[in-house]
XYZ file of C-alpha atoms in Angstrom:
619
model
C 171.082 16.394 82.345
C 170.833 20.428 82.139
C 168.391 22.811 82.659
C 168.743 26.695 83.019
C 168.446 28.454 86.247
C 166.050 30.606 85.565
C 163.828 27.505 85.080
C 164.443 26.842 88.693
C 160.966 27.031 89.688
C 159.596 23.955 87.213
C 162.491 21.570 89.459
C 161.449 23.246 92.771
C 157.992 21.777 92.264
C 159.788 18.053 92.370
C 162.503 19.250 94.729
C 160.141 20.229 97.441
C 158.488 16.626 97.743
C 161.950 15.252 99.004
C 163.906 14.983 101.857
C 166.813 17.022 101.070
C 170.304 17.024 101.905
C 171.844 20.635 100.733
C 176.062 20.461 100.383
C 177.368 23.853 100.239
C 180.727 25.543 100.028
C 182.375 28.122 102.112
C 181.903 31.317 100.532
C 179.669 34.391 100.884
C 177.629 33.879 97.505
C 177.025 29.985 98.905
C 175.678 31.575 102.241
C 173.646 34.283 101.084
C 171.849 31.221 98.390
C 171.473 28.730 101.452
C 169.727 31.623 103.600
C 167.303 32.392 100.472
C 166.765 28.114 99.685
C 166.090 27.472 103.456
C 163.525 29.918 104.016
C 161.670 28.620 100.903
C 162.038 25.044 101.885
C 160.967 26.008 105.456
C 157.517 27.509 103.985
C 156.925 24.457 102.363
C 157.981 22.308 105.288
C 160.571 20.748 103.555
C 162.984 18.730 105.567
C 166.398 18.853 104.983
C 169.700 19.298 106.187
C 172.383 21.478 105.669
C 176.079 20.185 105.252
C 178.834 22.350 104.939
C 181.559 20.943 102.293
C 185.176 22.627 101.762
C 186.445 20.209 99.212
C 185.437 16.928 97.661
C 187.352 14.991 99.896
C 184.683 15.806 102.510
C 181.803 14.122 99.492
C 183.250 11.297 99.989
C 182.715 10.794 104.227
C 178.925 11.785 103.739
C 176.356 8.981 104.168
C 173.482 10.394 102.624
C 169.936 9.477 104.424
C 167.971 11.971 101.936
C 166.138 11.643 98.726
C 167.978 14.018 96.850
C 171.263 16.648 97.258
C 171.036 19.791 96.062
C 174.298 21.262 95.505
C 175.408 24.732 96.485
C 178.469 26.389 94.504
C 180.395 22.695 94.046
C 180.032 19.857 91.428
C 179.330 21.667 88.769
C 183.337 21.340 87.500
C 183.646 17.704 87.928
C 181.642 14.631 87.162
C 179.474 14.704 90.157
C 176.954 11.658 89.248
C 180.153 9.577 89.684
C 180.601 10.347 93.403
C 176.699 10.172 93.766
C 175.393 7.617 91.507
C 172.107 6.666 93.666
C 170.032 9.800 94.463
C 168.548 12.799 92.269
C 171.054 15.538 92.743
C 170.492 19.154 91.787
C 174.002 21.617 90.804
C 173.847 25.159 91.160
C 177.579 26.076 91.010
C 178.780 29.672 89.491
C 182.488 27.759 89.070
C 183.413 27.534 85.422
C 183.861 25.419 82.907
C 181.268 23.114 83.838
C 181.600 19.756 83.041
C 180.048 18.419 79.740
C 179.449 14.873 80.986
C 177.183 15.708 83.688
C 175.525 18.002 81.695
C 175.366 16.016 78.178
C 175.854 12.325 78.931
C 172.801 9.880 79.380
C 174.601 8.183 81.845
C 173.479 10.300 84.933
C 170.011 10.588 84.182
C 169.755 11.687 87.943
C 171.706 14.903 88.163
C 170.335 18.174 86.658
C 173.118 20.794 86.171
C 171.706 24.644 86.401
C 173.564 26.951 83.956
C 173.339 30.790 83.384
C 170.254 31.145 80.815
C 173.286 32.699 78.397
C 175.289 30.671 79.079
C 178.556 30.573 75.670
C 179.012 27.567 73.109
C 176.685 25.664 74.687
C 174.329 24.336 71.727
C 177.863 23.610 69.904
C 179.834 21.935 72.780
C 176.396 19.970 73.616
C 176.498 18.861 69.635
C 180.141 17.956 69.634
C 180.275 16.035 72.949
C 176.864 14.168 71.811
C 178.565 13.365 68.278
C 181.716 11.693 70.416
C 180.012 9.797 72.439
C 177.606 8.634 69.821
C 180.754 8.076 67.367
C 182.532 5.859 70.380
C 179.455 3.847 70.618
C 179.427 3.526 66.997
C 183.315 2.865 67.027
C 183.152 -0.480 68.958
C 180.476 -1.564 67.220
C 182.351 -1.284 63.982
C 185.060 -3.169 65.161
C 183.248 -6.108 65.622
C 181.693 -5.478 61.844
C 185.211 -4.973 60.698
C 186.422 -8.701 62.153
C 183.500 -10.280 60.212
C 184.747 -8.588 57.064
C 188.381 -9.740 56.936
C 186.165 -13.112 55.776
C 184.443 -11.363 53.079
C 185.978 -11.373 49.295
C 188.182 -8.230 48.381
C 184.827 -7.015 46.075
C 183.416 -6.039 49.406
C 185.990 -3.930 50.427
C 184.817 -0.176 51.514
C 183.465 1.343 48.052
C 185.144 5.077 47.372
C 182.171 6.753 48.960
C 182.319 4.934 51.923
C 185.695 6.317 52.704
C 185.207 9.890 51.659
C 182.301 9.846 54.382
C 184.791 7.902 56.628
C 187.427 10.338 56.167
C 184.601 13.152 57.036
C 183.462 12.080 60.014
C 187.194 11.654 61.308
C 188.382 15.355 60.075
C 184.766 16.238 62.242
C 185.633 14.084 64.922
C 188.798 15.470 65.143
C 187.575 19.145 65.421
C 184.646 17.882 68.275
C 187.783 16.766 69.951
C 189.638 19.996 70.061
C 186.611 22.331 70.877
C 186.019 20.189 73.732
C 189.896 20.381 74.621
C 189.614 24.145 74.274
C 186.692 24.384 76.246
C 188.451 22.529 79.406
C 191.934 24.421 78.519
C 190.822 28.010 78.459
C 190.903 28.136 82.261
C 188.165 28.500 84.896
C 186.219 31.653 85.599
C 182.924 32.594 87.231
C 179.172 32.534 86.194
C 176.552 34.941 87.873
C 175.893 34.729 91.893
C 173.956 31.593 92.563
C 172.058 33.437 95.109
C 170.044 35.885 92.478
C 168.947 33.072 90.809
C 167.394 31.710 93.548
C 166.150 35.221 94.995
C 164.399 35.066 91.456
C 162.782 31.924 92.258
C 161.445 32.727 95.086
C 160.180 36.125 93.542
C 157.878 33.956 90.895
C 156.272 32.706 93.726
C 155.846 35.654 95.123
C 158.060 34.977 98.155
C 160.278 37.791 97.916
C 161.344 40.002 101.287
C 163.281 42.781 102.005
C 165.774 40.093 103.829
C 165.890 37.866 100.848
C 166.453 40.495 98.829
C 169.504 41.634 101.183
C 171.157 38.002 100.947
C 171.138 38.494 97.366
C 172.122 42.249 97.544
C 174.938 41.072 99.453
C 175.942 37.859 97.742
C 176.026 40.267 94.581
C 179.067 42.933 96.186
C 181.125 39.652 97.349
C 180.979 38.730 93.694
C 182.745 42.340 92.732
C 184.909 42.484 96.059
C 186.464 39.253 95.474
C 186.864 39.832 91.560
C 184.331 37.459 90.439
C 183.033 40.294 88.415
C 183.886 44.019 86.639
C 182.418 46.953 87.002
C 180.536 46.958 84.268
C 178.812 43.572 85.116
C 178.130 45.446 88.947
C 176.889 47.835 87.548
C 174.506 46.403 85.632
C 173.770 44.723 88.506
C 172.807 47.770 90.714
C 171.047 48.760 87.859
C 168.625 45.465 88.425
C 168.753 45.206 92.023
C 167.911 49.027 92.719
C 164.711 48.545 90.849
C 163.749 46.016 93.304
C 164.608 47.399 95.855
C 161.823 50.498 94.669
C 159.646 48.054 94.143
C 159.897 46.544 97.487
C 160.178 49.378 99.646
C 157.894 51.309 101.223
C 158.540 55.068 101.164
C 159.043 56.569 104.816
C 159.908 59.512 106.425
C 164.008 60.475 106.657
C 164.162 59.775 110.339
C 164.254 56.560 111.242
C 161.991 54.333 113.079
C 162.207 51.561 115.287
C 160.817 49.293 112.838
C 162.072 50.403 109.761
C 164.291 47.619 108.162
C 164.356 48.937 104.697
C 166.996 48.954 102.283
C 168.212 51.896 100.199
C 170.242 52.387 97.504
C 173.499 54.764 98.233
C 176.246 56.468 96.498
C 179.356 55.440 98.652
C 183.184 55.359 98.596
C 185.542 53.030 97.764
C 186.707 52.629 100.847
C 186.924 49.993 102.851
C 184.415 49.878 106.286
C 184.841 54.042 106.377
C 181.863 53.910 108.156
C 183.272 51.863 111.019
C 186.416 53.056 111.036
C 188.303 56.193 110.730
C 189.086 58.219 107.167
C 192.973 57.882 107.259
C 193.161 54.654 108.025
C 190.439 53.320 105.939
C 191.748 55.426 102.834
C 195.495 54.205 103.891
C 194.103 50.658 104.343
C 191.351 50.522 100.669
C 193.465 49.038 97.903
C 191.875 51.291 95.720
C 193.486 54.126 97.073
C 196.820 52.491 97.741
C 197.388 51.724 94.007
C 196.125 54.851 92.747
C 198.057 57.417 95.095
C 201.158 54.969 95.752
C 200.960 54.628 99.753
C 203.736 52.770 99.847
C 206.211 56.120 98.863
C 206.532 58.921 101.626
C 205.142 60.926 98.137
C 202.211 59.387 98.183
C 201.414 59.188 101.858
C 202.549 63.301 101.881
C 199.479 63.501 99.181
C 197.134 61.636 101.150
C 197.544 64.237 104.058
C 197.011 66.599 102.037
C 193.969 65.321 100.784
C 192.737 65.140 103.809
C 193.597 68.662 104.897
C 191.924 69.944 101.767
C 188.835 68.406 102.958
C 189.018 70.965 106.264
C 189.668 68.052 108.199
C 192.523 68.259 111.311
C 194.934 65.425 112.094
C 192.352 64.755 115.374
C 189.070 64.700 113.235
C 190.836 62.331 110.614
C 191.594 60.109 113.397
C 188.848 59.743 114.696
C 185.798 56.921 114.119
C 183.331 58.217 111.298
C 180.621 57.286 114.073
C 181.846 59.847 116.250
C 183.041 62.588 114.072
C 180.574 65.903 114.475
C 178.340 66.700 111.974
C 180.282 69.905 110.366
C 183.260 67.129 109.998
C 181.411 64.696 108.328
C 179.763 67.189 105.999
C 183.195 68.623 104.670
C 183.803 64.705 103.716
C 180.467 64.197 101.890
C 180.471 67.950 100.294
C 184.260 67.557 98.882
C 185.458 64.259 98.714
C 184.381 63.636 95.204
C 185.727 66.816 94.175
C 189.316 66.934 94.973
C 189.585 62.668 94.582
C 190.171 63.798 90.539
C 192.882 65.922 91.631
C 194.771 62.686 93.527
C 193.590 60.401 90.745
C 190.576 58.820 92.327
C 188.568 59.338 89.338
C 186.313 56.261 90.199
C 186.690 56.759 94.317
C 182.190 56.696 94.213
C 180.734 53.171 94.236
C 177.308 52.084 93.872
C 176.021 50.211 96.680
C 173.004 49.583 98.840
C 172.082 49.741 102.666
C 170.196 47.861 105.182
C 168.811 49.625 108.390
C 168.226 47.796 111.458
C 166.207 50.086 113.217
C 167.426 52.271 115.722
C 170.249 50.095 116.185
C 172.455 50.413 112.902
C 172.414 50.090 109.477
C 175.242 48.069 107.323
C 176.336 49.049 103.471
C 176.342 46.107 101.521
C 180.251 45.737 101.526
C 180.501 46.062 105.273
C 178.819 43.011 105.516
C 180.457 41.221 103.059
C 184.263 42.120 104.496
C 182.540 40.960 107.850
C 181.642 37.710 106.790
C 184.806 37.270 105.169
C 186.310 37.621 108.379
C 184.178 35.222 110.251
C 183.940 32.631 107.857
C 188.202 32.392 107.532
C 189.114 32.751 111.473
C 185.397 34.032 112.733
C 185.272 32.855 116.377
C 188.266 30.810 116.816
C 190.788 33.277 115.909
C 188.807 35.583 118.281
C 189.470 32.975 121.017
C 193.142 32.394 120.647
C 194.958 35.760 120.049
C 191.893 38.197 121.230
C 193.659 41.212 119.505
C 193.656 43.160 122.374
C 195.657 45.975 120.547
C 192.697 46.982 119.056
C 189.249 48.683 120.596
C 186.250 46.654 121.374
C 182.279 47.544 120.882
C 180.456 49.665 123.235
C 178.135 47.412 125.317
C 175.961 47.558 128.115
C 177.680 47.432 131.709
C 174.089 46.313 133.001
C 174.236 43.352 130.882
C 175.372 40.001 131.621
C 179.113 39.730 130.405
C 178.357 36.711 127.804
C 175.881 38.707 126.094
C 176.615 40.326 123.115
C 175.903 43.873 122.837
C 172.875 45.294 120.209
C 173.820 48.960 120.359
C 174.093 50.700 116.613
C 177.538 50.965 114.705
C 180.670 49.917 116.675
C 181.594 52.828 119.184
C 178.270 54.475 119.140
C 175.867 54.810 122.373
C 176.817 55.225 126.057
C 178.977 52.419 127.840
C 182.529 51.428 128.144
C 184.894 49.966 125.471
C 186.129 46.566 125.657
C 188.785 44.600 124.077
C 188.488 42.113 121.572
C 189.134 39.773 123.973
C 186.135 40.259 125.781
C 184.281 40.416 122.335
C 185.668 36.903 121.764
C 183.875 35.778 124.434
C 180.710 36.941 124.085
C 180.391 35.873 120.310
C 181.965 32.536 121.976
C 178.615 32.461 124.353
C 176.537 33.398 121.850
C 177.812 30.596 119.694
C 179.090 27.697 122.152
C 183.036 27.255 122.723
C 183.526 23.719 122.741
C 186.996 22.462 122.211
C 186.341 20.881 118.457
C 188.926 19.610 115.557
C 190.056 21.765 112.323
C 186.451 20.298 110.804
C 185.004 21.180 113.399
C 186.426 24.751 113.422
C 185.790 25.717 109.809
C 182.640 23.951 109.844
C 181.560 26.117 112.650
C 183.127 29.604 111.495
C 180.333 28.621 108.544
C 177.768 28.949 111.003
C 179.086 31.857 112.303
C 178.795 33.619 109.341
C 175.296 32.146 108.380
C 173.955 32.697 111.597
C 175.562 36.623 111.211
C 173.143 37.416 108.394
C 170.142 37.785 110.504
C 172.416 39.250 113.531
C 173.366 42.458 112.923
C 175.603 41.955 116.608
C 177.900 39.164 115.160
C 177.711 41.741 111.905
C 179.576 44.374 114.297
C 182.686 41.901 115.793
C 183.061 40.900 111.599
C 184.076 43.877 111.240
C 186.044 44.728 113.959
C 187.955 41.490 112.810
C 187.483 42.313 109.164
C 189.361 45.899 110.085
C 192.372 43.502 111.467
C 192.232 41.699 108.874
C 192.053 44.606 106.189
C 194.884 46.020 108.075
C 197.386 42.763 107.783
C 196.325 42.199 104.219
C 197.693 45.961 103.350
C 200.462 46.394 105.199
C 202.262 42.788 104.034
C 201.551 44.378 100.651
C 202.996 47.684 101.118
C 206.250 45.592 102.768
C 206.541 43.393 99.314
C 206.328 46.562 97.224
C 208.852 48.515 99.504
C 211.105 45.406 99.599
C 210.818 44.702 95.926
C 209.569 40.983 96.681
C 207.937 40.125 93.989
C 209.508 38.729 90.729
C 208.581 39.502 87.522
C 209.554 35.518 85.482
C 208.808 35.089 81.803
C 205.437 34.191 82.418
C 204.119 35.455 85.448
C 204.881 37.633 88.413
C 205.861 35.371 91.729
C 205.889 36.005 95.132
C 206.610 33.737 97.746
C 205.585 34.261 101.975
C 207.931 31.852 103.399
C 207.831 32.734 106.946
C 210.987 34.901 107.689
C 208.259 38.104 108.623
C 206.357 38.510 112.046
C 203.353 40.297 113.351
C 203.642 41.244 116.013
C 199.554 41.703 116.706
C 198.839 37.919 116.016
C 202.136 36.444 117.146
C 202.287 34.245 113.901
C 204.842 34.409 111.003
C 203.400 35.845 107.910
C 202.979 32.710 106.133
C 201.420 31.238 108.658
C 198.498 33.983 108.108
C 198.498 33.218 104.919
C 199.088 29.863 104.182
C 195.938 28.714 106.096
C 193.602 31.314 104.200
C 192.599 31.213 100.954
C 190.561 34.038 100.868
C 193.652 36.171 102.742
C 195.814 34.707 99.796
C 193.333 35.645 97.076
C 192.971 39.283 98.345
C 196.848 39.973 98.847
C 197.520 38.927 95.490
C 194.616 41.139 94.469
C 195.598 44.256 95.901
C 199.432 44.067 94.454
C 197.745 42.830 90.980
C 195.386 46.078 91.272
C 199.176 47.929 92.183
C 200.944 46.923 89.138
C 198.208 47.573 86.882
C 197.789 51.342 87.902
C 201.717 51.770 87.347
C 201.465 50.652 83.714
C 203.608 47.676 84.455
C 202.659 44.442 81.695
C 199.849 42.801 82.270
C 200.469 39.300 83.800
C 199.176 36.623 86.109
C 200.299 36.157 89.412
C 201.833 33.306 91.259
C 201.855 33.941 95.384
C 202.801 30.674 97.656
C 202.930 31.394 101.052
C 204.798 28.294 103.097
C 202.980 26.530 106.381
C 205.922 25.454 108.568
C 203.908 22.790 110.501
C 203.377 20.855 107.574
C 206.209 21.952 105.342
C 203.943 22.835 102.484
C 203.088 26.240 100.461
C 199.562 27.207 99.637
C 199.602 28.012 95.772
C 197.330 30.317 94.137
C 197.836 31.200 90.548
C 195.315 34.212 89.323
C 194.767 36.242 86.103
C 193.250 39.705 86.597
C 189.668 40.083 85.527
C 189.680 43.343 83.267
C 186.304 43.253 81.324
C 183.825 40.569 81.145
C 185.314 37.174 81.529
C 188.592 36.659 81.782
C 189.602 32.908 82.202
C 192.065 31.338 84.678
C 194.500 29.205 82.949
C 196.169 27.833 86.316
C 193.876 25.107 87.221
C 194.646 23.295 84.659
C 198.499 24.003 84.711
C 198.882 23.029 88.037
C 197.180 19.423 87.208
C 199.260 19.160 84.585
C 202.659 20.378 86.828
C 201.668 17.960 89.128
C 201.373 14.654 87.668
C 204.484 15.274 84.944
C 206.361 15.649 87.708
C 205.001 13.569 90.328
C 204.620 15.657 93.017
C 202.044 14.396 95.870
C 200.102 17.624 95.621
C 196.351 18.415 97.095
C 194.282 19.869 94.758
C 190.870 19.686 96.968
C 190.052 23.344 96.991
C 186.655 24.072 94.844
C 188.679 26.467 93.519
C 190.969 24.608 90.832
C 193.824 27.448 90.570
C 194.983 26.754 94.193
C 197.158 23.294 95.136
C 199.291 22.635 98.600
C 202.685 21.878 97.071
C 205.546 20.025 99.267
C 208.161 22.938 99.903
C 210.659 20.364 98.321
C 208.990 20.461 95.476
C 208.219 24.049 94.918
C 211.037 25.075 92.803
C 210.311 22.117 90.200
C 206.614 22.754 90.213
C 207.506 26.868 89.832
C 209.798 25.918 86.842
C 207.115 23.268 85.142
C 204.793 26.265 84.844
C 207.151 28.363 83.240
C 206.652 26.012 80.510
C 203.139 25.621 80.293
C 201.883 27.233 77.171
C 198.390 27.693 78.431
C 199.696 30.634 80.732
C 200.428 33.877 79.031
């Protein structure tokens, strides 16, 4: 069954009277939609628990106690009513294409699949896949009709008509067929951020806060960090969610109060965490402004200084935090930024955003929060606790306070105490959230809560991004080695690079694949940044293969991509890799959410590689 999601609210009125059990994935958009759902369940008093799910593997250990599952960014690409036959279950998952028997078939009666309200093809694919399975039905039937005629005389044989209509509904049949194919083969892409549409929910009944509205804020930049969207679409976007944010808003004075917790909208930088951080090394470290001014050539780092001298800033002042700077510093970067970036081509260096104060205490853009979530939920707490990155400065916190609790003074550096190292960070977010010795479930599972619980905390908020400056650091300078070191190939039909452990950093004491080859979302934004790289040096267009090998297990961690451009552009490597897979064999785990990323044997690697290379769906 199917509904659309901005008819959310006529299932809500059903979904409220159950107990609920709510599977969600790991992922910022999945977060920011569970905060919004819980606090409308907990109005109503709706019981239910949450259950953090990383692939559907895990579906399959859950014993479910509830009256119904609602479904958080997963199930929408596979035939969920299958793995959950027995309960009403409710899809809201912005993964794409989404599967036509869970949507179309009257076999699962009990699932409901939410799709964008404009959503493509969907009255013709619903037609042809209703046709097929009506023409199946209609197939056997005629089978048995056809046995009982072999007994009838030859004057009952099909008349002309007959066949003409026969030999219609196969050349139809035939075309149902391959629109379906085609809709499964294009690839796999993204729908809008779950979390809006809920956001909009609870806005029809009138259950809308500034908070909410931040989740979904929030949710919305992940979507256009992590390439789920283009700028267009974000901008369009801002567009909406800065008229709601007037609307909610109440108009105060410029100096801020203890109470005020509003959100405002901003014209920002492309630049990533500038505010926490320090200009050079946040314009040296934003993949923006590596691919446009070519960091990774003394040229290019000789034009970054002087773009920063012809902003009337010293060597010291660039160094330092943006926190600290004085105020004649920072108002040389606000006053003439924007108007030498042409001259460096930065022609698009401003970006749209939003912030949320917290008081006297801080205030967060939009995409600080989201690069500190992304830091919690892939290492969060336990990475804290095992390699404490003591190279790197700590958080200004209160020597009166008790050593396990975290600190709540404003942006990281800011107020009057003594710095720490991350160590010492590590454990205080490890007493604010338990330290327990726990298995890899257990870890993931509660990096998840890290992150939710860091939504409402603006103090977990502040160690993100100290760990999300780490890891913004690592991400950039392994790129800047590949392009210096001319690692990547350029193949027939895609560009491949492959992390198989022979590099070292030296802050985490890992190889490089070992970074990598546990992370995803580390995986997804490497490949990212050298994609963005290659497209501002007018190199062809083409998708990109990166494998980065885990030693321990003697597997790589395959991700195949295709750069979004302008509005959807589809991922043809989930499919492909299925395909590579079982042609050849090869015992590979495809468990991920996220069909265009397998664990391949390191064995196997160079087959699978060359199987691709065939593939005609990747071009």
């Amino acid at each position: 069954m199917h509904s659309t999601l901005d008819k959310l609210q006529e299932y809500y009125q059903h979904i409220k009277t159950l107990k609920l059990t709510i599977l969600v994935s790991p992922d910022i958009d999945s977060i920011c939609a569970l905060r919004v759902l819980v606090a409308l369940l907990k109005s109503d008093n709706v019981a239910h628990e949450i259950v953090p799910v990383r692939g559907y593997e895990d579906l399959k250990e859950i014993e479910f106690n509830s009256q119904g599952v609602v479904c958080i960014n997963l199930g929408g690409i596979v035939e969920i009513g299958a793995m959950m036959p027995d309960i009403p279950v409710f899809v809201m998952d912005s993964h794409r294409p989404l599967n036509l028997d869970s949507l179309y078939s009257d076999r699962w009666a009990n699932v409901v699949v939410f799709m964008d309200p404009d959503e493509p093809d969907q009255e013709h694919l619903k037609t042809a896949f209703q046709e097929l399975e009506f023409d199946s039905e209609s197939e056997s039937e005629k089978e048995n009709e056809d046995s009982d005629d072999e007994q009838e005389p030859k004057r009952l044989k099909t008349s002309q008509n007959e066949r003409i209509e026969k030999k219609k509904r196969k050349n139809e049949r035939k075309i149902y067929q391959r629109d379906i194919a085609e809709y499964y083969a294009d690839g796999t892409y993204y729908g809008q951020p779950i979390c809006g549409y809920i956001y909009e929910l609870a806005s029809q009944m009138s259950r809308h806060t500034n908070d909410l509205l931040w989740y979904t804020i929030t949710s919305m930049t992940s979507c256009f960090i992590l390439d789920r969207m283009d700028q267009v679409q974000y901008e369009g976007h801002i567009v909406k969610w800065k008229t709601e944010v007037e609307r909610l808003t109440i108009k105060q004075d410029q100096k801020k109060t203890a109470d005020d917790y509003s959100i405002s909208f901003q014209e920002d930088y492309r630049l990533v965490l500038f505010r926490h951080w320090n200009l050079y090394d946040s314009m040296f470290n934003s993949p923006y402004v590596v691919a446009r001014m070519g960091l990774w050539k003394e040229n290019g780092r000789t034009r970054l200084t002087n773009l920063i001298v012809k902003l009337g800033l010293g060597q010291k002042d660039s160094r330092q935090r943006y926190d600290e700077m004085d105020v004649k510093a920072k108002k040389n970067i606000r006053e003439n930024l924007l108007e030498y970036a042409g001259r460096y081509n930065l022609d698009h260096l401003q970006l749209l955003t939003f912030e949320k104060n917290y008081g006297y205490k801080t205030s967060f853009l939009a995409s600080d929060v989201v690069y500190a979530l992304l830091a919690l939920l892939d290492s969060g707490v336990l990475w804290l606790e095992k390699h404490g990155m003591s190279s790197y400065e700590g958080i200004v916190v209160d020597e009166n306070k008790d050593e396990n609790q975290v600190s709540d003074v404003g942006q990281i550096g800011s107020g009057v105490g003594t710095r720490t190292t991350t160590a010492e960070i590590a454990n205080q977010v490890l007493g604010l959230v338990g330290s327990t010795e726990e298995d890899a479930r257990e870890q993931w599972i509660r990096n998840f809560y890290v992150a939710y619980d860091a939504l409402e905390n603006p103090s977990i908020i502040q160690h993100g991004i100290l760990l999300g400056i780490y890891f913004q650091r690592l991400i950039i300078q392994k790129g800047l080695d590949v392009l210096e070191n001319k690692q990547v190939k350029t193949l027939k039909k895609f560009k491949l690079l492959i992390l198989n452990g022979l590099g070292f950093d030296q802050l985490s004491g890992e190889t490089e694949s070992k970074l990598f080859s546990q992370s995803t979302a580390l995986l997804h934004r490497l490949s990212g940044f050298l994609m963005d790289v290659y497209k501002e040096h007018n190199q062809k267009k083409m998708p990109f293969v990166i494998c980065a090998l885990d030693q321990e297990t003697d597997r790589y961690l395959v991700m195949g991509r295709q750069r979004l451009s302008s509005g959807i552009e589809k991922n043809p490597f989930g499919l492909a890799f299925i395909e590579a897979a079982q042609q050849l064999g090869i015992d590979a785990s495809m468990d991920s959410f996220d069909s265009a990323v397998v664990l391949v044997p390191s064995d196997d690697l160079s087959s699978f590689l060359d199987h691709l290379l065939t593939n005609t769906t990747i071009d």
